[in-house]
């Protein structure tokens, strides 16, 4: 990942600006000695965002940083929702293992988007996010269909149970009726 990120950074507008200012590439945002663990909170304009040290909500680069952060957050949220739906379906006994496996592609898209952040291009990040959102939507839809099928099965089971119990009750009544007829014909 670091090689890919370094290549992205080298082609980015920040590489030239940092060089002109005499700032080191990676260490400018990630520090040199007190290296920060990379995380989504570093992106955007929040309290822990390194972008906020040079950019604000009023400049285009600050807006881009905030947009990239929002894109990554949206994919993580959609992926988490799809995972929760699939987990509910799995816990209910439905077969969703393929959808759960496919959802790994959304996690990979988050990783690729995080790397693409180093291009400082919203379009590059959005490309990865859109792919992941598509995967998350499909996986979530599979989970929802599995839960719908489960509800259909439960309703069908309930209806079948009512029919079976009704037939048993009718049979018991018919047997009693036949028994009464036989007893009354024997007594006569």
Short mmCIF file of C-alpha atoms in Angstrom, two decimals:
data_model
loop_
_atom_site.label_atom_id
_atom_site.label_comp_id
_atom_site.label_asym_id
_atom_site.label_seq_id
_atom_site.Cartn_x
_atom_site.Cartn_y
_atom_site.Cartn_z
CA UNK A 1 0.00 0.00 0.00
CA UNK A 2 2.73 2.49 0.88
CA UNK A 3 4.29 2.23 -2.57
CA UNK A 4 0.94 2.85 -4.24
CA UNK A 5 0.24 5.79 -1.95
CA UNK A 6 3.69 7.23 -2.58
CA UNK A 7 3.14 6.96 -6.34
CA UNK A 8 -0.26 8.65 -6.03
CA UNK A 9 1.25 11.40 -3.91
CA UNK A 10 4.16 11.93 -6.32
CA UNK A 11 1.67 12.65 -9.13
CA UNK A 12 -0.54 14.86 -6.97
CA UNK A 13 -0.57 18.66 -6.80
CA UNK A 14 0.56 18.45 -3.16
CA UNK A 15 3.92 16.91 -4.15
CA UNK A 16 4.96 20.07 -6.00
CA UNK A 17 3.60 22.42 -3.33
CA UNK A 18 5.29 20.50 -0.52
CA UNK A 19 8.59 20.43 -2.45
CA UNK A 20 8.40 24.19 -3.11
CA UNK A 21 7.77 24.80 0.60
CA UNK A 22 10.58 22.43 1.62
CA UNK A 23 8.14 20.08 3.34
CA UNK A 24 8.68 16.30 3.35
CA UNK A 25 6.00 14.30 1.52
CA UNK A 26 4.59 11.65 3.83
CA UNK A 27 5.89 13.13 7.08
CA UNK A 28 4.03 16.39 6.50
CA UNK A 29 0.69 14.70 7.15
CA UNK A 30 1.75 11.51 8.91
CA UNK A 31 4.61 13.01 10.96
CA UNK A 32 8.11 11.67 11.24
CA UNK A 33 8.74 10.66 14.84
CA UNK A 34 5.31 10.69 16.44
CA UNK A 35 3.87 8.76 13.52
CA UNK A 36 0.10 8.79 13.64
CA UNK A 37 -1.75 5.62 12.85
CA UNK A 38 -3.50 6.32 9.59
CA UNK A 39 -7.25 6.52 9.95
CA UNK A 40 -10.24 8.15 8.36
CA UNK A 41 -10.27 10.83 11.06
CA UNK A 42 -7.07 12.25 9.50
CA UNK A 43 -9.03 13.16 6.37
CA UNK A 44 -11.40 16.09 6.13
CA UNK A 45 -11.74 19.13 8.34
CA UNK A 46 -12.55 17.59 11.73
CA UNK A 47 -10.57 17.98 14.96
CA UNK A 48 -8.08 15.22 14.16
CA UNK A 49 -7.90 15.94 10.42
CA UNK A 50 -4.45 16.87 9.14
CA UNK A 51 -6.03 18.57 6.12
CA UNK A 52 -7.43 21.22 8.47
CA UNK A 53 -3.92 22.40 9.35
CA UNK A 54 -3.61 23.98 5.88
CA UNK A 55 -7.17 24.09 4.53
CA UNK A 56 -10.55 25.38 5.67
CA UNK A 57 -14.16 24.84 4.71
CA UNK A 58 -14.03 28.00 2.62
CA UNK A 59 -11.30 26.88 0.20
CA UNK A 60 -11.73 24.34 -2.60
CA UNK A 61 -9.10 21.94 -1.22
CA UNK A 62 -10.82 21.95 2.17
CA UNK A 63 -14.14 21.21 0.48
CA UNK A 64 -12.50 18.38 -1.48
CA UNK A 65 -11.02 16.90 1.70
CA UNK A 66 -14.42 17.02 3.40
CA UNK A 67 -16.07 15.45 0.35
CA UNK A 68 -13.53 12.62 0.20
CA UNK A 69 -14.10 11.94 3.90
CA UNK A 70 -17.88 11.93 3.38
CA UNK A 71 -17.51 9.49 0.49
CA UNK A 72 -15.43 7.07 2.56
CA UNK A 73 -17.83 7.37 5.50
CA UNK A 74 -20.79 6.68 3.21
CA UNK A 75 -19.23 3.47 1.91
CA UNK A 76 -18.33 2.30 5.40
CA UNK A 77 -21.89 3.00 6.57
CA UNK A 78 -23.51 1.23 3.61
CA UNK A 79 -21.16 -1.72 3.95
CA UNK A 80 -21.95 -1.95 7.68
CA UNK A 81 -25.71 -1.85 6.96
CA UNK A 82 -25.38 -4.61 4.36
CA UNK A 83 -23.28 -6.68 6.77
CA UNK A 84 -25.88 -6.25 9.53
CA UNK A 85 -28.69 -7.38 7.20
CA UNK A 86 -26.68 -10.40 6.08
CA UNK A 87 -25.86 -11.26 9.68
CA UNK A 88 -29.56 -11.16 10.66
CA UNK A 89 -30.37 -13.43 7.72
CA UNK A 90 -27.53 -15.83 8.59
CA UNK A 91 -28.56 -15.98 12.26
CA UNK A 92 -32.10 -16.81 11.12
CA UNK A 93 -30.72 -19.79 9.21
CA UNK A 94 -30.75 -18.37 5.70
CA UNK A 95 -27.93 -19.12 3.27
CA UNK A 96 -26.12 -15.84 2.56
CA UNK A 97 -22.48 -16.91 2.56
CA UNK A 98 -21.90 -15.89 -1.06
CA UNK A 99 -23.26 -12.40 -0.41
CA UNK A 100 -21.08 -12.12 2.70
CA UNK A 101 -18.06 -13.15 0.64
CA UNK A 102 -18.94 -10.67 -2.10
CA UNK A 103 -19.20 -7.91 0.50
CA UNK A 104 -15.43 -8.23 0.99
CA UNK A 105 -15.14 -6.31 -2.30
CA UNK A 106 -16.71 -3.31 -0.56
CA UNK A 107 -14.06 -3.52 2.15
CA UNK A 108 -11.42 -3.67 -0.57
CA UNK A 109 -12.98 -0.60 -2.17
CA UNK A 110 -12.60 1.29 1.12
CA UNK A 111 -8.91 0.36 1.18
CA UNK A 112 -8.48 1.46 -2.44
CA UNK A 113 -10.34 4.71 -1.74
CA UNK A 114 -8.09 5.40 1.23
CA UNK A 115 -5.09 4.93 -1.04
CA UNK A 116 -6.69 7.12 -3.72
CA UNK A 117 -6.97 9.93 -1.15
CA UNK A 118 -3.25 10.44 -1.78
CA UNK A 119 -4.07 11.60 -5.32
CA UNK A 120 -6.01 14.46 -3.70
CA UNK A 121 -8.64 13.93 -6.39
CA UNK A 122 -12.28 13.55 -5.41
CA UNK A 123 -12.90 11.78 -8.73
CA UNK A 124 -10.31 9.08 -7.99
CA UNK A 125 -11.79 8.46 -4.55
CA UNK A 126 -15.36 8.53 -5.90
CA UNK A 127 -14.50 5.90 -8.53
CA UNK A 128 -13.46 3.44 -5.81
CA UNK A 129 -16.35 4.40 -3.54
CA UNK A 130 -18.94 3.94 -6.31
CA UNK A 131 -17.67 0.42 -6.98
CA UNK A 132 -17.93 -0.41 -3.28
CA UNK A 133 -21.38 1.15 -2.96
CA UNK A 134 -22.57 -1.06 -5.82
CA UNK A 135 -21.26 -4.16 -4.08
CA UNK A 136 -22.80 -3.08 -0.76
CA UNK A 137 -26.16 -2.43 -2.40
CA UNK A 138 -26.19 -5.88 -4.05
CA UNK A 139 -25.16 -7.63 -0.84
CA UNK A 140 -27.73 -5.70 1.19
CA UNK A 141 -30.42 -6.55 -1.37
CA UNK A 142 -29.49 -10.24 -1.16
CA UNK A 143 -29.80 -10.09 2.61
CA UNK A 144 -33.16 -8.32 2.37
CA UNK A 145 -34.42 -10.94 -0.11
CA UNK A 146 -33.27 -13.70 2.24
CA UNK A 147 -35.18 -12.07 5.11
CA UNK A 148 -38.24 -11.66 2.86
CA UNK A 149 -38.00 -15.33 1.93
CA UNK A 150 -37.78 -16.22 5.61
CA UNK A 151 -40.95 -14.20 6.33
CA UNK A 152 -42.68 -15.89 3.37
CA UNK A 153 -41.67 -19.31 4.68
CA UNK A 154 -42.92 -18.48 8.17
CA UNK A 155 -46.27 -17.23 6.84
CA UNK A 156 -46.53 -20.32 4.65
CA UNK A 157 -45.75 -22.54 7.62
CA UNK A 158 -48.39 -20.74 9.71
CA UNK A 159 -51.03 -21.11 6.99
CA UNK A 160 -50.13 -24.78 6.52
CA UNK A 161 -50.34 -25.35 10.25
CA UNK A 162 -53.81 -23.75 10.40
CA UNK A 163 -54.99 -25.92 7.48
CA UNK A 164 -53.57 -29.09 9.05
CA UNK A 165 -55.12 -28.32 12.45
CA UNK A 166 -58.46 -27.57 10.77
CA UNK A 167 -58.32 -30.91 8.94
CA UNK A 168 -57.43 -32.76 12.15
CA UNK A 169 -60.34 -31.08 13.97
CA UNK A 170 -62.70 -31.96 11.10
CA UNK A 171 -61.49 -35.57 11.15
CA UNK A 172 -61.98 -35.84 14.92
CA UNK A 173 -65.52 -34.47 14.59
CA UNK A 174 -66.28 -36.85 11.71
CA UNK A 175 -64.96 -39.84 13.69
CA UNK A 176 -67.13 -38.86 16.68
CA UNK A 177 -70.13 -38.49 14.39
CA UNK A 178 -69.55 -41.95 12.89
CA UNK A 179 -69.11 -43.42 16.40
CA UNK A 180 -72.42 -41.88 17.54
CA UNK A 181 -74.22 -43.30 14.51
CA UNK A 182 -72.79 -46.74 15.14
CA UNK A 183 -73.74 -46.66 18.83
CA UNK A 184 -77.25 -45.45 18.06
CA UNK A 185 -77.70 -48.19 15.41
CA UNK A 186 -76.42 -50.86 17.89
CA UNK A 187 -78.80 -49.60 20.61
CA UNK A 188 -81.75 -49.68 18.29
#
